[in-house]
Amino acid sequence: MITEITAAELDPERFVAEQAARIQAAVGGGTAINALSGGVDSSVVTMIGHRALGPRLRTVFVDNGLMREGEPEQVVGMFRRLGVEIEVVDARAEFLAALAGLTDPEQKREAVTQTFYTRVFGRLVRESGARFLLQGTILTDVDETVAGIKRQHNVFEQLGIDPQAAFGYRILEPLVQLRKDAVRTVGRSLGLPESMFARIPFPGPALAARIIGEVTAERLAAVRRATTIVERALGGLGAFQYLAVLHEDRVTGMRDGRRDFGQQIEVRCWDSVDGRRATPTRVPFETLESLAAEILRDVPGVVSVTYNIAAKPPSTIEAV
Ligand code: XMP
């Protein structure tokens, strides 16, 4: 039974000191490893872990090639400013190879998950020789796993590691008594910048969740460019989430006086409280027009830009 520490009763400085002491006591003179995604939970764990262990914690950021423009550099730069060095592992080719030829949404999601856990991160953990793995599991993840809603952070299984066989190998979960609001409070007290808490949700499968059909380097480049344009154009509306989708179907357009059987980008912008239900944001038409013009100008091969007006349900926020 895990005892919750609510945001109201949390003393963030004391919490960080206590968790750092627990990590030090567990790890002793050994080493630990953790993966940073750039999200709030893994960022907070990285900060607590480095406070506890300094260079004896190896933090890796796996560049899967599915991130938004500049994302690996932004995350690494933010931590460097906080005095924490992050190791970027270039796994772009491995993820692309795993996704090659796949068009089914669930197969694509599974390929991203498996490539991360069983291949790239699994290999890093084994090679590191670290006996401790730090994870950003929070209480909500545990609840949802127990309730069978989704299996979160079941790293032992996903890494193909049998805890019995891997004697002495331990997972440390410093945030497991907290929910998201309390994690944010801890993050602020650790000096994580406000911009990190204001970020819109971004799915685990990253841009692969926004490409209908096969994920290739070229198609990734197109949806990545469109994503930058959409995030910049719609960022000031206070919407819950906004994104670009690259479609598989081509449509007839014209360019330089000639027919062009070109690509389609769909723009989605959602109003929502928690992502479970969502309605399309009433974006001013002028904003949509200039957004479309920018996408048509800057994303090669695109001849059609549409705006989604269907609510969730039955739609979903992401398209894959
Ligand atoms: P959907 O598309 O199911 O998305 O309406 C609801 C919210 O969850 C995010 N999302 C994901 N987040 N891993 C994640 O960590 C995933 O596989 C995933 N799929 C969707 C989505 O961005 C939205 O905020």
Tab-separated table of C-alpha atoms in Angstrom, residues 157-294:
chain	number	residue	atom	x	y	z
A	157	GLU	CA	8.955	-7.059	-18.059
A	158	GLN	CA	9.498	-4.664	-20.927
A	159	LEU	CA	13.252	-4.891	-20.599
A	160	GLY	CA	13.058	-8.663	-20.614
A	161	ILE	CA	14.701	-8.659	-17.196
A	162	ASP	CA	13.670	-11.238	-14.648
A	163	PRO	CA	14.182	-9.562	-11.264
A	164	GLN	CA	14.895	-12.965	-9.749
A	165	ALA	CA	17.613	-13.738	-12.251
A	166	ALA	CA	19.032	-10.241	-12.283
A	167	PHE	CA	19.951	-10.463	-8.625
A	168	GLY	CA	20.387	-7.157	-6.860
A	169	TYR	CA	18.902	-5.119	-9.654
A	170	ARG	CA	16.485	-2.586	-8.233
A	171	ILE	CA	14.075	0.039	-9.458
A	172	LEU	CA	13.751	3.238	-7.451
A	173	GLU	CA	10.577	5.281	-7.861
A	174	PRO	CA	10.957	8.516	-5.867
A	175	LEU	CA	7.661	10.039	-7.093
A	176	VAL	CA	5.383	7.087	-6.472
A	177	GLN	CA	3.540	8.802	-3.580
A	178	LEU	CA	2.686	11.855	-5.677
A	179	ARG	CA	0.140	12.832	-8.274
A	180	LYS	CA	0.799	15.243	-11.140
A	181	ASP	CA	0.026	18.473	-9.277
A	182	ALA	CA	2.412	17.540	-6.467
A	183	VAL	CA	5.102	16.529	-8.995
A	184	ARG	CA	4.804	20.000	-10.538
A	185	THR	CA	5.245	21.600	-7.111
A	186	VAL	CA	8.420	19.563	-6.581
A	187	GLY	CA	9.632	20.477	-10.080
A	188	ARG	CA	9.215	24.183	-9.385
A	189	SER	CA	11.107	23.926	-6.122
A	190	LEU	CA	13.934	22.159	-7.984
A	191	GLY	CA	14.233	25.148	-10.319
A	192	LEU	CA	12.744	23.563	-13.447
A	193	PRO	CA	11.599	26.441	-15.676
A	194	GLU	CA	7.934	27.434	-15.921
A	195	SER	CA	7.971	26.733	-19.696
A	196	MET	CA	8.347	23.043	-18.940
A	197	PHE	CA	5.043	22.882	-17.035
A	198	ALA	CA	3.171	24.882	-19.660
A	199	ARG	CA	3.921	22.444	-22.486
A	200	ILE	CA	1.023	20.800	-24.273
A	201	PRO	CA	0.705	17.002	-24.067
A	202	PHE	CA	2.790	15.049	-26.556
A	203	PRO	CA	2.268	11.317	-27.138
A	204	GLY	CA	4.854	8.619	-26.369
A	205	PRO	CA	5.003	7.426	-30.015
A	206	ALA	CA	5.711	11.090	-30.838
A	207	LEU	CA	5.381	12.133	-34.489
A	208	ALA	CA	4.806	8.503	-35.497
A	209	ALA	CA	1.319	9.001	-34.012
A	210	ARG	CA	0.712	11.785	-36.518
A	211	ILE	CA	1.619	10.039	-39.745
A	212	ILE	CA	-1.070	7.929	-41.381
A	213	GLY	CA	0.635	5.057	-43.180
A	214	GLU	CA	4.351	4.338	-43.248
A	215	VAL	CA	6.782	6.408	-41.203
A	216	THR	CA	9.764	7.343	-43.383
A	217	ALA	CA	12.466	9.966	-42.933
A	218	GLU	CA	10.872	12.114	-45.622
A	219	ARG	CA	7.346	11.869	-44.204
A	220	LEU	CA	8.700	12.613	-40.709
A	221	ALA	CA	10.383	15.743	-42.021
A	222	ALA	CA	7.072	16.910	-43.518
A	223	VAL	CA	4.982	16.393	-40.365
A	224	ARG	CA	7.755	17.853	-38.196
A	225	ARG	CA	7.814	21.061	-40.266
A	226	ALA	CA	4.008	21.303	-40.193
A	227	THR	CA	4.033	20.708	-36.408
A	228	THR	CA	6.373	23.648	-35.848
A	229	ILE	CA	4.108	25.905	-37.910
A	230	VAL	CA	0.941	24.728	-36.124
A	231	GLU	CA	2.455	25.070	-32.640
A	232	ARG	CA	3.616	28.601	-33.400
A	233	ALA	CA	0.337	29.702	-35.029
A	234	LEU	CA	-2.044	28.203	-32.447
A	235	GLY	CA	0.081	28.546	-29.310
A	236	GLY	CA	-1.634	31.697	-28.061
A	237	LEU	CA	-5.228	30.419	-28.031
A	238	GLY	CA	-5.126	28.613	-24.689
A	239	ALA	CA	-6.164	25.352	-26.349
A	240	PHE	CA	-5.508	21.987	-24.663
A	241	GLN	CA	-3.513	20.540	-27.571
A	242	TYR	CA	-2.859	21.265	-31.248
A	243	LEU	CA	-1.147	19.233	-33.888
A	244	ALA	CA	-0.597	18.411	-37.551
A	245	VAL	CA	-1.384	15.058	-39.182
A	246	LEU	CA	0.137	13.848	-42.429
A	247	HIS	CA	-2.353	11.823	-44.443
A	248	GLU	CA	-1.655	8.863	-46.652
A	249	ASP	CA	-4.177	9.651	-49.376
A	250	ARG	CA	-3.034	12.033	-52.037
A	251	VAL	CA	-5.272	14.585	-53.705
A	252	THR	CA	-5.045	16.495	-56.928
A	253	GLY	CA	-3.714	20.005	-56.638
A	254	MET	CA	-1.874	22.358	-58.918
A	255	ARG	CA	1.507	23.944	-58.649
A	256	ASP	CA	3.289	26.170	-61.165
A	257	GLY	CA	0.393	25.717	-63.602
A	258	ARG	CA	0.601	21.925	-63.548
A	259	ARG	CA	-1.357	19.150	-61.901
A	260	ASP	CA	0.278	17.900	-58.740
A	261	PHE	CA	-1.019	14.754	-57.034
A	262	GLY	CA	0.098	15.998	-53.649
A	263	GLN	CA	0.007	15.428	-49.917
A	264	GLN	CA	-2.558	16.488	-47.338
A	265	ILE	CA	-1.991	17.957	-43.898
A	266	GLU	CA	-4.817	17.980	-41.362
A	267	VAL	CA	-4.691	20.495	-38.518
A	268	ARG	CA	-6.314	19.632	-35.183
A	269	CYS	CA	-6.801	21.971	-32.248
A	270	TRP	CA	-8.619	20.779	-29.132
A	271	ASP	CA	-10.411	22.278	-26.165
A	272	SER	CA	-10.406	19.797	-23.309
A	273	VAL	CA	-9.958	19.506	-19.553
A	274	ASP	CA	-8.133	16.184	-19.322
A	275	GLY	CA	-8.053	14.797	-22.864
A	276	ARG	CA	-10.810	12.268	-22.267
A	277	ARG	CA	-13.402	14.320	-24.126
A	278	ALA	CA	-12.468	17.136	-26.459
A	279	THR	CA	-14.037	19.588	-28.880
A	280	PRO	CA	-12.404	21.436	-31.765
A	281	THR	CA	-11.321	24.951	-30.819
A	282	ARG	CA	-13.136	27.770	-32.619
A	283	VAL	CA	-9.961	29.088	-34.173
A	284	PRO	CA	-10.429	32.462	-35.947
A	285	PHE	CA	-10.704	31.801	-39.685
A	286	GLU	CA	-7.954	34.343	-40.440
A	287	THR	CA	-5.589	32.330	-38.232
A	288	LEU	CA	-6.460	29.151	-40.129
A	289	GLU	CA	-5.955	30.887	-43.468
A	290	SER	CA	-2.500	32.173	-42.643
A	291	LEU	CA	-1.597	28.833	-41.069
A	292	ALA	CA	-2.625	27.028	-44.266
A	293	ALA	CA	-0.639	29.459	-46.418
A	294	GLU	CA	2.457	28.866	-44.312
